[in-house]
Each structure stands twice: as structure tokens, then as C-alpha cells.
mmCIF file of C-alpha atoms and ligand atoms in Angstrom:
data_model
loop_
_atom_site.group_PDB
_atom_site.id
_atom_site.type_symbol
_atom_site.label_atom_id
_atom_site.label_comp_id
_atom_site.label_asym_id
_atom_site.label_seq_id
_atom_site.Cartn_x
_atom_site.Cartn_y
_atom_site.Cartn_z
ATOM 1 C CA UNK A 1 6.479 0.270 -30.623
ATOM 2 C CA UNK A 2 8.146 0.176 -27.189
ATOM 3 C CA UNK A 3 8.795 -3.125 -25.438
ATOM 4 C CA UNK A 4 6.244 -4.143 -22.764
ATOM 5 C CA UNK A 5 7.448 -3.517 -19.197
ATOM 6 C CA UNK A 6 8.520 -6.849 -17.594
ATOM 7 C CA UNK A 7 6.791 -7.429 -14.238
ATOM 8 C CA UNK A 8 7.261 -9.748 -11.277
ATOM 9 C CA UNK A 9 4.409 -10.133 -8.770
ATOM 10 C CA UNK A 10 5.467 -11.052 -5.213
ATOM 11 C CA UNK A 11 2.653 -12.566 -3.159
ATOM 12 C CA UNK A 12 1.157 -14.009 -6.365
ATOM 13 C CA UNK A 13 -1.469 -16.222 -4.709
ATOM 14 C CA UNK A 14 -2.761 -13.519 -2.369
ATOM 15 C CA UNK A 15 -5.904 -11.456 -2.817
ATOM 16 C CA UNK A 16 -3.890 -8.575 -4.294
ATOM 17 C CA UNK A 17 -1.432 -10.842 -6.117
ATOM 18 C CA UNK A 18 -4.197 -12.505 -8.111
ATOM 19 C CA UNK A 19 -5.837 -9.143 -8.914
ATOM 20 C CA UNK A 20 -2.418 -7.880 -10.117
ATOM 21 C CA UNK A 21 -1.870 -10.905 -12.361
ATOM 22 C CA UNK A 22 -5.324 -10.453 -13.953
ATOM 23 C CA UNK A 23 -4.658 -6.718 -14.361
ATOM 24 C CA UNK A 24 -1.224 -7.283 -15.924
ATOM 25 C CA UNK A 25 -2.726 -9.783 -18.361
ATOM 26 C CA UNK A 26 -5.166 -7.146 -19.567
ATOM 27 C CA UNK A 27 -2.406 -4.552 -20.226
ATOM 28 C CA UNK A 28 -0.646 -4.901 -23.601
ATOM 29 C CA UNK A 29 2.218 -2.627 -22.476
ATOM 30 C CA UNK A 30 3.153 -4.904 -19.566
ATOM 31 C CA UNK A 31 4.297 -8.526 -19.481
ATOM 32 C CA UNK A 32 4.337 -10.819 -16.468
ATOM 33 C CA UNK A 33 7.727 -12.562 -16.324
ATOM 34 C CA UNK A 34 7.647 -13.869 -12.750
ATOM 35 C CA UNK A 35 5.264 -14.800 -9.943
ATOM 36 C CA UNK A 36 6.629 -15.381 -6.438
ATOM 37 C CA UNK A 37 5.059 -17.133 -3.461
ATOM 38 C CA UNK A 38 6.396 -18.209 -0.083
ATOM 39 C CA UNK A 39 8.259 -21.499 0.287
ATOM 40 C CA UNK A 40 5.886 -24.500 0.482
ATOM 41 C CA UNK A 41 2.826 -22.563 -0.716
ATOM 42 C CA UNK A 42 0.397 -24.824 -2.570
ATOM 43 C CA UNK A 43 0.517 -22.533 -5.634
ATOM 44 C CA UNK A 44 4.233 -23.198 -6.349
ATOM 45 C CA UNK A 45 4.531 -24.711 -9.835
ATOM 46 C CA UNK A 46 1.060 -23.610 -10.939
ATOM 47 C CA UNK A 47 0.541 -21.377 -13.956
ATOM 48 C CA UNK A 48 0.129 -17.798 -12.675
ATOM 49 C CA UNK A 49 -2.723 -16.993 -15.086
ATOM 50 C CA UNK A 50 -4.743 -20.049 -14.049
ATOM 51 C CA UNK A 51 -4.026 -19.273 -10.378
ATOM 52 C CA UNK A 52 -5.530 -15.809 -10.910
ATOM 53 C CA UNK A 53 -8.645 -17.320 -12.490
ATOM 54 C CA UNK A 54 -7.887 -16.324 -16.075
ATOM 55 C CA UNK A 55 -6.061 -17.650 -19.154
ATOM 56 C CA UNK A 56 -2.742 -19.526 -18.854
ATOM 57 C CA UNK A 57 0.329 -17.281 -19.021
ATOM 58 C CA UNK A 58 3.164 -19.759 -19.345
ATOM 59 C CA UNK A 59 4.719 -18.393 -16.128
ATOM 60 C CA UNK A 60 4.965 -20.862 -13.246
ATOM 61 C CA UNK A 61 4.736 -19.592 -9.647
ATOM 62 C CA UNK A 62 8.078 -20.038 -7.860
ATOM 63 C CA UNK A 63 9.654 -19.336 -4.468
ATOM 64 C CA UNK A 64 13.076 -18.719 -5.991
ATOM 65 C CA UNK A 65 13.852 -15.055 -6.666
ATOM 66 C CA UNK A 66 17.282 -15.996 -8.049
ATOM 67 C CA UNK A 67 15.619 -17.682 -11.056
ATOM 68 C CA UNK A 68 13.775 -14.526 -12.114
ATOM 69 C CA UNK A 69 14.771 -12.604 -15.207
ATOM 70 C CA UNK A 70 16.837 -9.573 -14.163
ATOM 71 C CA UNK A 71 15.781 -5.976 -14.798
ATOM 72 C CA UNK A 72 12.048 -6.500 -14.221
ATOM 73 C CA UNK A 73 9.853 -4.252 -12.079
ATOM 74 C CA UNK A 74 8.797 -6.001 -8.873
ATOM 75 C CA UNK A 75 5.369 -5.416 -7.341
ATOM 76 C CA UNK A 76 5.238 -6.566 -3.717
ATOM 77 C CA UNK A 77 1.950 -7.107 -1.837
ATOM 78 C CA UNK A 78 2.919 -9.689 0.787
ATOM 79 C CA UNK A 79 3.559 -9.054 4.510
ATOM 80 C CA UNK A 80 6.195 -6.984 6.368
ATOM 81 C CA UNK A 81 8.657 -9.875 6.941
ATOM 82 C CA UNK A 82 8.517 -10.974 3.320
ATOM 83 C CA UNK A 83 8.793 -7.418 1.970
ATOM 84 C CA UNK A 84 11.809 -6.815 4.234
ATOM 85 C CA UNK A 85 13.540 -9.853 2.659
ATOM 86 C CA UNK A 86 12.547 -8.743 -0.850
ATOM 87 C CA UNK A 87 13.947 -5.231 -0.322
ATOM 88 C CA UNK A 88 17.260 -6.821 0.665
ATOM 89 C CA UNK A 89 17.258 -9.014 -2.453
ATOM 90 C CA UNK A 90 16.111 -6.363 -4.945
ATOM 91 C CA UNK A 91 19.519 -4.717 -5.168
ATOM 92 C CA UNK A 92 21.265 -5.775 -8.372
ATOM 93 C CA UNK A 93 18.222 -7.753 -9.402
ATOM 94 C CA UNK A 94 15.119 -5.602 -9.880
ATOM 95 C CA UNK A 95 14.879 -2.582 -12.201
ATOM 96 C CA UNK A 96 12.440 -0.934 -9.797
ATOM 97 C CA UNK A 97 10.120 -1.865 -6.944
ATOM 98 C CA UNK A 98 6.493 -0.987 -6.169
ATOM 99 C CA UNK A 99 5.632 -1.670 -2.518
ATOM 100 C CA UNK A 100 2.011 -2.075 -1.448
ATOM 101 C CA UNK A 101 2.567 -4.101 1.738
ATOM 102 C CA UNK A 102 1.379 -2.243 4.839
ATOM 103 C CA UNK A 103 2.566 -2.512 8.444
ATOM 104 C CA UNK A 104 6.233 -1.726 7.677
ATOM 105 C CA UNK A 105 8.159 0.105 10.407
ATOM 106 C CA UNK A 106 10.802 2.818 10.819
ATOM 107 C CA UNK A 107 13.791 0.507 10.205
ATOM 108 C CA UNK A 108 12.211 -0.573 6.925
ATOM 109 C CA UNK A 109 12.060 3.048 5.925
ATOM 110 C CA UNK A 110 15.853 3.270 6.108
ATOM 111 C CA UNK A 111 16.244 0.110 3.995
ATOM 112 C CA UNK A 112 13.781 1.452 1.412
ATOM 113 C CA UNK A 113 15.625 4.781 1.284
ATOM 114 C CA UNK A 114 18.938 2.966 0.652
ATOM 115 C CA UNK A 115 17.411 0.865 -2.122
ATOM 116 C CA UNK A 116 15.948 4.032 -3.680
ATOM 117 C CA UNK A 117 19.489 5.399 -4.075
ATOM 118 C CA UNK A 118 20.064 2.594 -6.594
ATOM 119 C CA UNK A 119 16.718 2.035 -8.345
ATOM 120 C CA UNK A 120 13.296 3.756 -8.466
ATOM 121 C CA UNK A 121 11.006 2.703 -5.582
ATOM 122 C CA UNK A 122 7.373 3.724 -5.226
ATOM 123 C CA UNK A 123 5.580 2.887 -1.984
ATOM 124 C CA UNK A 124 1.949 3.603 -1.159
ATOM 125 C CA UNK A 125 -0.295 2.436 1.653
ATOM 126 C CA UNK A 126 -3.193 2.815 -0.747
ATOM 127 C CA UNK A 127 -3.050 2.768 -4.528
ATOM 128 C CA UNK A 128 -6.430 4.398 -5.155
ATOM 129 C CA UNK A 129 -6.605 7.805 -6.798
ATOM 130 C CA UNK A 130 -9.399 8.809 -4.402
ATOM 131 C CA UNK A 131 -7.257 8.230 -1.289
ATOM 132 C CA UNK A 132 -4.342 10.148 -2.836
ATOM 133 C CA UNK A 133 -6.641 13.131 -3.340
ATOM 134 C CA UNK A 134 -8.255 12.652 0.098
ATOM 135 C CA UNK A 135 -4.806 12.908 1.733
ATOM 136 C CA UNK A 136 -4.252 16.365 0.296
ATOM 137 C CA UNK A 137 -7.822 17.458 1.207
ATOM 138 C CA UNK A 138 -7.333 16.228 4.806
ATOM 139 C CA UNK A 139 -4.057 18.148 5.099
ATOM 140 C CA UNK A 140 -5.743 21.351 3.929
ATOM 141 C CA UNK A 141 -8.834 20.953 6.159
ATOM 142 C CA UNK A 142 -6.630 20.227 9.208
ATOM 143 C CA UNK A 143 -4.581 23.358 8.481
ATOM 144 C CA UNK A 144 -7.681 25.501 7.980
ATOM 145 C CA UNK A 145 -9.477 24.349 11.151
ATOM 146 C CA UNK A 146 -6.449 24.455 13.437
ATOM 147 C CA UNK A 147 -6.181 22.823 16.870
ATOM 148 C CA UNK A 148 -9.851 23.512 17.812
ATOM 149 C CA UNK A 149 -10.984 20.556 15.721
ATOM 150 C CA UNK A 150 -10.740 17.075 17.261
ATOM 151 C CA UNK A 151 -9.526 14.682 14.539
ATOM 152 C CA UNK A 152 -10.638 11.031 14.616
ATOM 153 C CA UNK A 153 -9.927 8.460 11.904
ATOM 154 C CA UNK A 154 -12.169 5.405 11.571
ATOM 155 C CA UNK A 155 -11.387 2.514 9.243
ATOM 156 C CA UNK A 156 -13.080 -0.793 8.437
ATOM 157 C CA UNK A 157 -11.568 -3.776 6.620
ATOM 158 C CA UNK A 158 -12.298 -7.471 5.982
ATOM 159 C CA UNK A 159 -11.935 -9.955 8.816
ATOM 160 C CA UNK A 160 -8.541 -11.332 7.656
ATOM 161 C CA UNK A 161 -6.628 -8.049 7.790
ATOM 162 C CA UNK A 162 -3.654 -8.305 10.139
ATOM 163 C CA UNK A 163 -2.351 -4.802 10.802
ATOM 164 C CA UNK A 164 -4.323 -2.117 12.652
ATOM 165 C CA UNK A 165 -4.772 0.766 12.187
ATOM 166 C CA UNK A 166 -4.588 0.269 8.426
ATOM 167 C CA UNK A 167 -1.632 1.766 6.565
ATOM 168 C CA UNK A 168 -4.093 4.095 4.829
ATOM 169 C CA UNK A 169 -5.526 5.326 8.158
ATOM 170 C CA UNK A 170 -1.973 6.096 9.307
ATOM 171 C CA UNK A 171 -1.212 7.887 6.013
ATOM 172 C CA UNK A 172 -4.368 9.988 6.505
ATOM 173 C CA UNK A 173 -3.221 10.658 10.085
ATOM 174 C CA UNK A 174 0.166 11.795 8.716
ATOM 175 C CA UNK A 175 -1.632 14.149 6.324
ATOM 176 C CA UNK A 176 -3.712 15.626 9.186
ATOM 177 C CA UNK A 177 -0.591 15.989 11.363
ATOM 178 C CA UNK A 178 1.252 17.754 8.512
ATOM 179 C CA UNK A 179 -1.667 20.176 8.172
ATOM 180 C CA UNK A 180 -1.450 20.888 11.899
ATOM 181 C CA UNK A 181 2.322 21.188 11.881
ATOM 182 C CA UNK A 182 2.802 18.357 14.422
ATOM 183 C CA UNK A 183 4.355 14.859 14.338
ATOM 184 C CA UNK A 184 1.820 12.034 14.233
ATOM 185 C CA UNK A 185 3.986 9.956 16.624
ATOM 186 C CA UNK A 186 3.502 12.668 19.269
ATOM 187 C CA UNK A 187 -0.287 12.962 18.999
ATOM 188 C CA UNK A 188 -1.638 9.573 17.834
ATOM 189 C CA UNK A 189 -4.119 7.756 20.088
ATOM 190 C CA UNK A 190 -4.361 4.232 18.721
ATOM 191 C CA UNK A 191 -7.421 2.623 20.332
ATOM 192 C CA UNK A 192 -9.060 3.558 23.622
ATOM 193 C CA UNK A 193 -10.189 1.262 26.406
ATOM 194 C CA UNK A 194 -10.826 1.513 30.157
ATOM 195 C CA UNK A 195 -12.189 4.036 32.627
ATOM 196 C CA UNK A 196 -9.639 6.754 32.006
ATOM 197 C CA UNK A 197 -9.695 6.950 28.231
ATOM 198 C CA UNK A 198 -10.491 10.647 27.781
ATOM 199 C CA UNK A 199 -9.022 12.030 24.555
ATOM 200 C CA UNK A 200 -5.914 14.179 24.986
ATOM 201 C CA UNK A 201 -6.024 17.708 23.678
ATOM 202 C CA UNK A 202 -4.606 17.839 20.150
ATOM 203 C CA UNK A 203 -4.792 14.052 19.747
ATOM 204 C CA UNK A 204 -5.421 12.353 16.401
ATOM 205 C CA UNK A 205 -7.469 9.266 17.304
ATOM 206 C CA UNK A 206 -7.746 5.958 15.427
ATOM 207 C CA UNK A 207 -10.448 3.282 15.550
ATOM 208 C CA UNK A 208 -10.278 0.018 13.581
ATOM 209 C CA UNK A 209 -13.298 -2.139 12.728
ATOM 210 C CA UNK A 210 -12.925 -5.618 11.197
ATOM 211 C CA UNK A 211 -15.492 -7.854 9.573
ATOM 212 C CA UNK A 212 -16.825 -9.635 6.493
ATOM 213 C CA UNK A 213 -15.230 -8.864 3.164
ATOM 214 C CA UNK A 214 -14.992 -5.063 3.409
ATOM 215 C CA UNK A 215 -12.258 -3.969 0.954
ATOM 216 C CA UNK A 216 -11.472 -0.703 2.778
ATOM 217 C CA UNK A 217 -13.521 2.178 4.268
ATOM 218 C CA UNK A 218 -11.860 5.266 5.767
ATOM 219 C CA UNK A 219 -13.432 8.315 7.413
ATOM 220 C CA UNK A 220 -11.607 11.343 8.765
ATOM 221 C CA UNK A 221 -13.804 13.247 11.225
ATOM 222 C CA UNK A 222 -13.105 16.831 12.257
ATOM 223 C CA UNK A 223 -15.297 17.491 15.331
ATOM 224 C CA UNK A 224 -15.841 21.042 16.575
ATOM 225 C CA UNK A 225 -18.301 22.411 19.124
ATOM 226 C CA UNK A 226 -21.710 22.143 17.451
ATOM 227 C CA UNK A 227 -20.532 20.925 14.029
ATOM 228 C CA UNK A 228 -18.593 18.182 12.323
ATOM 229 C CA UNK A 229 -16.908 17.591 8.963
ATOM 230 C CA UNK A 230 -16.667 13.948 7.865
ATOM 231 C CA UNK A 231 -14.598 12.976 4.824
ATOM 232 C CA UNK A 232 -15.198 9.381 3.735
ATOM 233 C CA UNK A 233 -13.690 7.116 1.097
ATOM 234 C CA UNK A 234 -14.993 3.620 0.351
ATOM 235 C CA UNK A 235 -13.131 1.149 -1.842
ATOM 236 C CA UNK A 236 -15.612 -1.169 -3.529
ATOM 237 C CA UNK A 237 -13.255 -3.463 -5.372
ATOM 238 C CA UNK A 238 -9.671 -4.698 -4.845
ATOM 239 C CA UNK A 239 -8.983 -4.329 -8.589
ATOM 240 C CA UNK A 240 -8.837 -0.594 -7.959
ATOM 241 C CA UNK A 241 -5.588 -1.005 -5.968
ATOM 242 C CA UNK A 242 -4.186 -3.410 -8.554
ATOM 243 C CA UNK A 243 -4.824 -0.916 -11.381
ATOM 244 C CA UNK A 244 -3.078 1.840 -9.369
ATOM 245 C CA UNK A 245 -0.083 -0.394 -8.560
ATOM 246 C CA UNK A 246 0.260 -1.468 -12.219
ATOM 247 C CA UNK A 247 0.163 2.178 -13.341
ATOM 248 C CA UNK A 248 2.871 2.911 -10.761
ATOM 249 C CA UNK A 249 5.003 0.010 -12.079
ATOM 250 C CA UNK A 250 4.691 1.315 -15.630
ATOM 251 C CA UNK A 251 5.525 4.852 -14.473
ATOM 252 C CA UNK A 252 8.722 3.934 -12.579
ATOM 253 C CA UNK A 253 10.058 1.775 -15.434
ATOM 254 C CA UNK A 254 13.131 3.535 -16.829
ATOM 255 C CA UNK A 255 12.906 6.371 -14.283
ATOM 256 C CA UNK A 256 15.938 7.612 -12.329
ATOM 257 C CA UNK A 257 16.669 6.011 -8.940
ATOM 258 C CA UNK A 258 14.676 7.691 -6.188
ATOM 259 C CA UNK A 259 11.843 7.323 -3.753
ATOM 260 C CA UNK A 260 8.492 8.124 -5.307
ATOM 261 C CA UNK A 261 4.914 8.413 -4.025
ATOM 262 C CA UNK A 262 1.612 8.076 -5.848
ATOM 263 C CA UNK A 263 1.110 11.831 -5.853
ATOM 264 C CA UNK A 264 4.181 12.113 -8.168
ATOM 265 C CA UNK A 265 2.257 10.035 -10.670
ATOM 266 C CA UNK A 266 -1.144 11.708 -10.428
ATOM 267 C CA UNK A 267 0.245 15.219 -10.030
HETATM 268 P P1 NAD B 301 -2.993 -11.951 1.328
HETATM 269 O O1 NAD B 301 -2.699 -12.549 2.651
HETATM 270 O O2 NAD B 301 -4.220 -12.369 0.573
HETATM 271 O O3 NAD B 301 -1.733 -12.167 0.343
HETATM 272 C C1 NAD B 301 -0.387 -12.108 0.736
HETATM 273 C C2 NAD B 301 0.345 -13.198 -0.048
HETATM 274 O O4 NAD B 301 1.752 -13.055 0.190
HETATM 275 C C3 NAD B 301 -0.049 -14.627 0.398
HETATM 276 O O5 NAD B 301 -0.436 -15.391 -0.727
HETATM 277 C C4 NAD B 301 1.220 -15.136 1.043
HETATM 278 O O6 NAD B 301 1.393 -16.542 0.923
HETATM 279 C C5 NAD B 301 2.275 -14.367 0.249
HETATM 280 N N1 NAD B 301 3.602 -14.399 0.874
HETATM 281 C C6 NAD B 301 3.920 -14.476 2.207
HETATM 282 N N2 NAD B 301 5.249 -14.532 2.359
HETATM 283 C C7 NAD B 301 5.801 -14.459 1.122
HETATM 284 C C8 NAD B 301 7.132 -14.491 0.636
HETATM 285 N N3 NAD B 301 8.176 -14.580 1.442
HETATM 286 N N4 NAD B 301 7.314 -14.413 -0.712
HETATM 287 C C9 NAD B 301 6.276 -14.331 -1.556
HETATM 288 N N5 NAD B 301 4.983 -14.324 -1.154
HETATM 289 C C10 NAD B 301 4.754 -14.381 0.173
HETATM 290 O O7 NAD B 301 -2.998 -10.374 1.575
HETATM 291 P P2 NAD B 301 -3.534 -9.207 0.606
HETATM 292 O O8 NAD B 301 -4.927 -8.827 0.987
HETATM 293 O O9 NAD B 301 -3.235 -9.545 -0.811
HETATM 294 O O10 NAD B 301 -2.596 -7.999 1.084
HETATM 295 C C11 NAD B 301 -1.188 -8.098 1.023
HETATM 296 C C12 NAD B 301 -0.571 -6.821 1.600
HETATM 297 O O11 NAD B 301 -0.963 -5.691 0.807
HETATM 298 C C13 NAD B 301 -1.023 -6.485 3.028
HETATM 299 O O12 NAD B 301 0.055 -5.866 3.711
HETATM 300 C C14 NAD B 301 -2.159 -5.484 2.808
HETATM 301 O O13 NAD B 301 -2.372 -4.646 3.928
HETATM 302 C C15 NAD B 301 -1.598 -4.723 1.635
HETATM 303 N N6 NAD B 301 -2.593 -4.023 0.806
HETATM 304 C C16 NAD B 301 -2.195 -2.809 0.327
HETATM 305 C C17 NAD B 301 -3.030 -2.121 -0.534
HETATM 306 C C18 NAD B 301 -2.517 -0.833 -1.138
HETATM 307 O O14 NAD B 301 -3.249 -0.188 -1.922
HETATM 308 N N7 NAD B 301 -1.269 -0.420 -0.816
HETATM 309 C C19 NAD B 301 -4.286 -2.643 -0.887
HETATM 310 C C20 NAD B 301 -4.659 -3.898 -0.387
HETATM 311 C C21 NAD B 301 -3.786 -4.584 0.458
#
């Protein structure tokens, strides 16, 4: 029998962190060896299993990455500042990193690429299988319809979400732009307001709705004269992302250094 993959969850007390701890507990081929929270968080010192609302694990939440066992796979669902710091610390410490944090920028991309020269790194704005498939469908529909179709992306998330548009909406926008053969940065319209807000020709528009406890809804609308195609994905449960991220952690364990995406895993 192979050894269980050792895991560290960063952002352990968060919505995703707790779902990941519960998920890891249910997987016999993975073992939680560390749970990280920010300095001064009330969860520091607590048992990670109890924090996640399940059985005790014998792993106390800490803010000290230096105390973690080396050669574990890190799963990071925190915020851009924290993930930036974790990427810098992962070198020589982690055996691989799964990044779920959204809202990272271009400079972070360079840091992630450098880290991926040393260890396997898998980053996804959305760890659901459905969104991975939707991205490839959107790319194909955008290519088939061509520039005649106006593309608008609408997303809705819970009231506490910080970044807008969501990382998933931007990933869907990237897929549509790829299908069109354009760069999203050149055509994105991120929110419209005012008396002169007419859509530009060839634009890919984004609208973000926030409220309640919505886990994540995304629609990509292709509007033509007289007809419309709407492709919608709704995430009903956060555990879905946790399951995807845990599968990704298992998959990168022992893999060669490199930068991976979820599509590598699901084919
Ligand atoms: P959350 O606010 O509930 O949790 C984030 C946690 O990170 C908090 O407990 C916070 O205290 C902790 N944290 C902050 N700084 C830290 C540090 N330096 N070290 C360790 N922990 C630190 O947020 P959430 O809903 O769990 O989402 C977290 C991130 O994951 C967001 O960027 C969100 O957009 C993203 N997300 C991605 C997916 C996906 O499938 N890729 C799905 C859901 C959420």
C-alpha cells in the first residue's frame, strides 16, 4: 500500500479551508499534517478537525509555516496577499502547491512560474469539473460564432466575496477570447455605468452580482441579432471545490516540477 499524501491547508479556518479539512479527513489516501491561519486568528491552537466541525485530528492550527513537516503538498485558499507570501515561502519547503485563491495579478504569475520550475504547481480559479468543461465549450462556441456574437459574462456570489469579477468569470472570458483569437485585456469591459456606456464592438462584458450565500453562478451569453445562446453553471455546494482541489493535490504529488491546470487532470 502506498503512503497517504501529506497535506497542509493554508486558510484553515476559512469557508474553503474547513471544507478541505473535512474532505481530507474522509480520504484514506491523504493525511492532514498542517493547518495554517493568519497571525492572531482565533483558531490558532485549535484542533483542525474540530475547527472544521468534525472529529479531532491531532493537528493544531498554527501561523508558523517553518514548523510544518517538509515535503507536504500545500493547498492555499486564502487571499492574494497571503498567497503571495506563501508562494515565496514554498520553495525548499513544499513538495507541491495547489492554488485556489482568486484575484492574483500579473506579477504573481511570474512568481508562480518560477516556483513551478522547482516543484509541481496547479492553479485553478474554479475546481469544479463542470466549469473546466464549460471553459472548453465556451472557447469552441466563441470560435464558431465569430465576432458577430456579443459576449457577456454574468456571475453571482455570496455577499462576502471580495474580488470582482470572479476569477472564474475571468477564466471564462479568457476562454472566449482564445476562441476569438483576441487578448482578453484588449476587449474586456468590466462593469458599465453612466450615460455613455454603450458596448464597444468586439467587447467581452462582465457583470458581477453579490448577495446572500450564493456559492457561485456563472453564465456566458452569446447574443446575436434575433437569437441568444446562454451557457450557465451553478455551484450548489462549496464541497465541490474542495473535492476538486484535493484530487488536484493527490494528482500533483510526486509529479515533475511544472505548471499544471485542472484540464491536465480531467483530460
Ligand atoms: P474566507 O475568507 O472564508 O477564508 C480565507 C481564510 O484565509 C480566512 O480564514 C483567513 O483568516 C485566512 N488567511 C488570511 N491570511 C492568511 C495567511 N497569511 N495565512 C493563512 N491564512 C490566512 O474565504 P473563502 O471563501 O474560503 O475563499 C478563499 C479564497 O479562495 C478566495 O480567494 C476565493 O475567491 C477563493 N475560492 C476559490 C475557489 C476555487 O475553486 N478556485 C472556490 C471558492 C473560493
